[in-house]
Short mmCIF file of C-alpha atoms in Angstrom, two decimals:
data_model
loop_
_atom_site.label_atom_id
_atom_site.label_comp_id
_atom_site.label_asym_id
_atom_site.label_seq_id
_atom_site.Cartn_x
_atom_site.Cartn_y
_atom_site.Cartn_z
CA CYS A 1 49.34 165.04 207.54
CA MET A 2 49.04 167.02 204.27
CA LYS A 3 52.77 167.69 204.29
CA ASN A 4 53.49 163.93 204.53
CA LYS A 5 51.18 163.23 201.56
CA ASN A 6 53.01 165.84 199.49
CA ARG A 7 56.37 164.35 200.42
CA LEU A 8 55.14 160.86 199.59
CA THR A 9 53.76 162.08 196.24
CA ILE A 10 57.03 163.83 195.37
CA TRP A 11 59.02 160.76 196.41
CA LEU A 12 56.81 158.45 194.27
CA LEU A 13 57.12 160.81 191.29
CA ARG A 14 60.91 160.81 191.63
CA ILE A 15 61.03 157.00 191.84
CA THR A 16 58.74 156.73 188.78
CA PHE A 17 60.90 159.20 186.86
CA LEU A 18 64.07 157.28 187.76
CA LEU A 19 62.47 153.98 186.67
CA ILE A 20 61.46 155.53 183.33
CA ILE A 21 64.99 156.87 182.77
CA PHE A 22 66.49 153.50 183.73
CA SER A 23 64.16 151.60 181.36
CA PHE A 24 64.87 154.04 178.53
CA SER A 25 68.62 153.73 179.12
CA LEU A 26 68.49 149.91 179.06
CA THR A 27 66.44 150.00 175.85
CA CYS A 28 68.98 152.33 174.20
CA ILE A 29 71.89 150.15 175.31
CA PHE A 30 70.11 147.05 173.93
CA LEU A 31 69.42 148.71 170.58
CA MET A 32 72.99 150.00 170.21
CA ASN A 33 74.83 147.00 171.72
CA PRO A 34 72.66 143.85 171.61
CA GLN A 35 75.71 141.66 172.29
CA TYR A 36 75.52 142.80 175.94
CA PHE A 37 72.12 141.08 176.23
CA ILE A 38 72.39 138.27 173.68
CA GLU A 39 75.60 136.49 174.52
CA ASP A 40 76.11 134.56 171.27
CA ILE A 41 74.27 136.35 168.46
CA GLU A 42 75.93 134.22 165.76
CA GLY A 43 74.91 131.02 167.56
CA TYR A 44 71.35 132.26 168.07
CA VAL A 45 70.88 133.16 164.38
CA HIS A 46 72.57 129.93 163.27
CA HIS A 47 70.25 127.89 165.52
CA LYS A 48 67.12 129.66 164.22
CA LEU A 49 68.11 129.12 160.59
CA SER A 50 69.24 125.52 161.09
CA SER A 51 66.05 124.55 162.93
CA SER A 52 63.83 126.02 160.21
CA MET A 53 65.66 124.86 157.05
CA GLU A 54 67.48 121.80 155.76
CA GLY A 55 71.18 122.03 155.15
CA THR A 56 74.06 123.78 156.82
CA PHE A 57 74.57 127.48 157.28
CA ASN A 58 78.03 128.93 157.60
CA LEU A 59 77.68 132.45 158.90
CA GLY A 60 80.63 134.77 159.22
CA LYS A 61 80.69 137.56 161.72
CA ILE A 62 77.56 139.45 162.67
CA GLU A 63 78.36 143.10 163.31
CA GLY A 64 76.11 146.07 163.96
CA ASN A 65 73.09 146.97 166.02
CA PHE A 66 69.34 147.46 165.80
CA LEU A 67 69.65 151.17 165.00
CA ASN A 68 72.17 151.04 162.15
CA GLY A 69 71.49 147.49 160.96
CA PHE A 70 73.61 144.34 160.90
CA ILE A 71 76.16 143.05 158.42
CA ILE A 72 76.53 139.27 158.24
CA GLY A 73 79.29 137.82 156.18
CA PRO A 74 80.45 135.80 154.54
CA VAL A 75 77.39 133.51 154.28
CA LYS A 76 77.14 130.00 152.80
CA TYR A 77 74.19 127.64 152.64
CA LEU A 78 75.16 124.04 151.84
CA LYS A 79 73.55 120.65 151.49
CA GLY A 80 76.34 118.17 152.08
CA THR A 81 79.30 119.64 150.24
CA THR A 82 77.21 121.39 147.55
CA VAL A 83 76.99 125.17 147.88
CA LEU A 84 73.40 126.21 147.21
CA PHE A 85 73.78 129.87 148.13
CA SER A 86 76.63 132.12 149.13
CA ALA A 87 77.11 135.83 149.64
CA LYS A 88 80.06 138.04 150.44
CA ASP A 89 77.88 139.85 152.96
CA ILE A 90 74.25 140.55 153.78
CA TYR A 91 73.13 143.84 155.31
CA ILE A 92 69.95 143.62 157.42
CA ASP A 93 68.07 146.65 158.74
CA PRO A 94 65.39 145.55 161.23
CA ASP A 95 62.08 147.44 161.31
CA LEU A 96 61.84 148.13 165.04
CA SER A 97 58.31 149.54 164.92
CA ARG A 98 56.96 146.25 163.55
CA ILE A 99 59.26 143.98 165.59
CA ALA A 100 57.84 145.60 168.74
CA PHE A 101 54.48 144.05 167.76
CA GLY A 102 55.92 140.57 167.22
CA VAL A 103 56.34 140.64 163.43
CA ILE A 104 59.72 139.69 161.97
CA ALA A 105 60.07 142.69 159.70
CA LEU A 106 63.10 144.05 157.94
CA SER A 107 63.17 147.50 156.37
CA GLU A 108 65.98 146.57 154.05
CA VAL A 109 68.10 143.57 153.11
CA LYS A 110 71.07 144.00 150.77
CA ILE A 111 72.75 140.88 149.42
CA ASN A 112 76.16 141.57 147.91
CA ASN A 113 78.16 139.41 145.51
CA SER A 114 76.11 136.24 145.79
CA TYR A 115 75.62 132.91 144.10
CA TYR A 116 72.47 130.78 143.94
CA ASN A 117 72.22 127.35 142.32
CA TYR A 118 68.50 127.00 141.60
CA ASP A 119 68.62 123.47 140.17
CA LYS A 120 70.75 122.02 142.96
CA TYR A 121 68.50 123.66 145.55
CA ASN A 122 65.41 122.06 144.01
CA GLU A 123 67.19 118.72 143.62
CA LEU A 124 68.63 118.49 147.15
CA ILE A 125 66.14 120.24 149.41
CA ASN A 126 63.01 118.43 150.62
CA HIS A 127 60.18 120.82 149.77
CA THR A 128 57.76 119.23 152.23
CA ASN A 129 59.90 120.79 155.00
CA ASN A 130 58.45 124.29 154.98
CA PHE A 131 60.49 127.26 156.10
CA MET A 132 59.15 127.94 159.60
CA LEU A 133 59.74 131.68 159.89
CA ASN A 134 57.18 134.29 158.82
CA PHE A 135 58.81 137.55 157.85
CA GLU A 136 58.44 140.69 155.76
CA ILE A 137 61.13 142.58 153.89
CA THR A 138 60.25 146.06 152.67
CA LEU A 139 63.20 146.33 150.29
CA LEU A 140 65.40 143.48 149.10
CA SER A 141 68.40 144.67 147.09
CA ILE A 142 70.47 142.12 145.24
CA ASN A 143 73.81 143.51 144.17
CA LYS A 144 75.48 141.11 141.73
CA ILE A 145 74.06 137.62 142.01
CA LEU A 146 75.15 134.77 139.80
CA LEU A 147 72.05 132.63 139.28
CA LEU A 148 72.52 129.14 137.85
CA ILE A 149 69.52 127.51 136.19
CA GLY A 150 70.38 124.43 134.20
CA ASP A 151 73.36 125.24 132.01
CA ASN A 152 72.49 128.93 131.99
CA LYS A 153 74.18 131.59 134.11
CA TYR A 154 72.46 134.89 134.84
CA ASP A 155 74.02 137.97 136.41
CA ILE A 156 71.24 139.84 138.17
CA GLN A 157 71.01 143.11 140.03
CA THR A 158 67.54 144.07 141.31
CA GLU A 159 65.36 145.49 144.07
CA LEU A 160 62.09 143.97 145.20
CA MET A 161 59.59 143.90 148.05
CA LEU A 162 59.05 140.50 149.69
CA GLN A 163 56.51 139.23 152.20
CA TYR A 164 56.77 135.60 153.28
CA GLY A 165 54.30 133.91 155.57
CA ASP A 166 51.05 132.10 154.90
CA ASP A 167 51.11 133.81 151.48
CA ILE A 168 54.11 134.96 149.47
CA TYR A 169 53.93 138.42 147.91
CA THR A 170 56.64 140.03 145.79
CA GLU A 171 56.88 143.21 143.79
CA ILE A 172 59.87 143.90 141.55
CA SER A 173 60.79 147.56 141.27
CA LYS A 174 63.85 147.32 138.99
#
């Protein structure tokens, strides 16, 4: 009887060990190749953005994974035929430790070669329609943005911390 209990215990330990290895393997595959689990990543992101903001998003390809980050590009945000924002590409590095707890958190976002028309955005977008996503960005790097405000054009390159949710918090580092 004792021998059977030992065999059963060893068998249960082996099954538990195999389940842990299987779960770990699936997690690694998901982190390195999310397209195996999310069939249409571009469509999913497009739907999330479109349902939370006015206007049209044109997203190029989304390449990458949760470990090395994602590159999305080119990106355009339009209201009708007016381009409000565009970028050659946007690099997004998700913060997995915070995402595991249900917070949309990004360690780093780099926006390269972009354009933002501040006046047209304020003129065309209904500000009573609040952006519905809460998120935090530890580091937002803007590499060459052309900012239009009135008749003035500003070329900006900066890094800042951004938290968006019930409150908005920013800190400019350079």
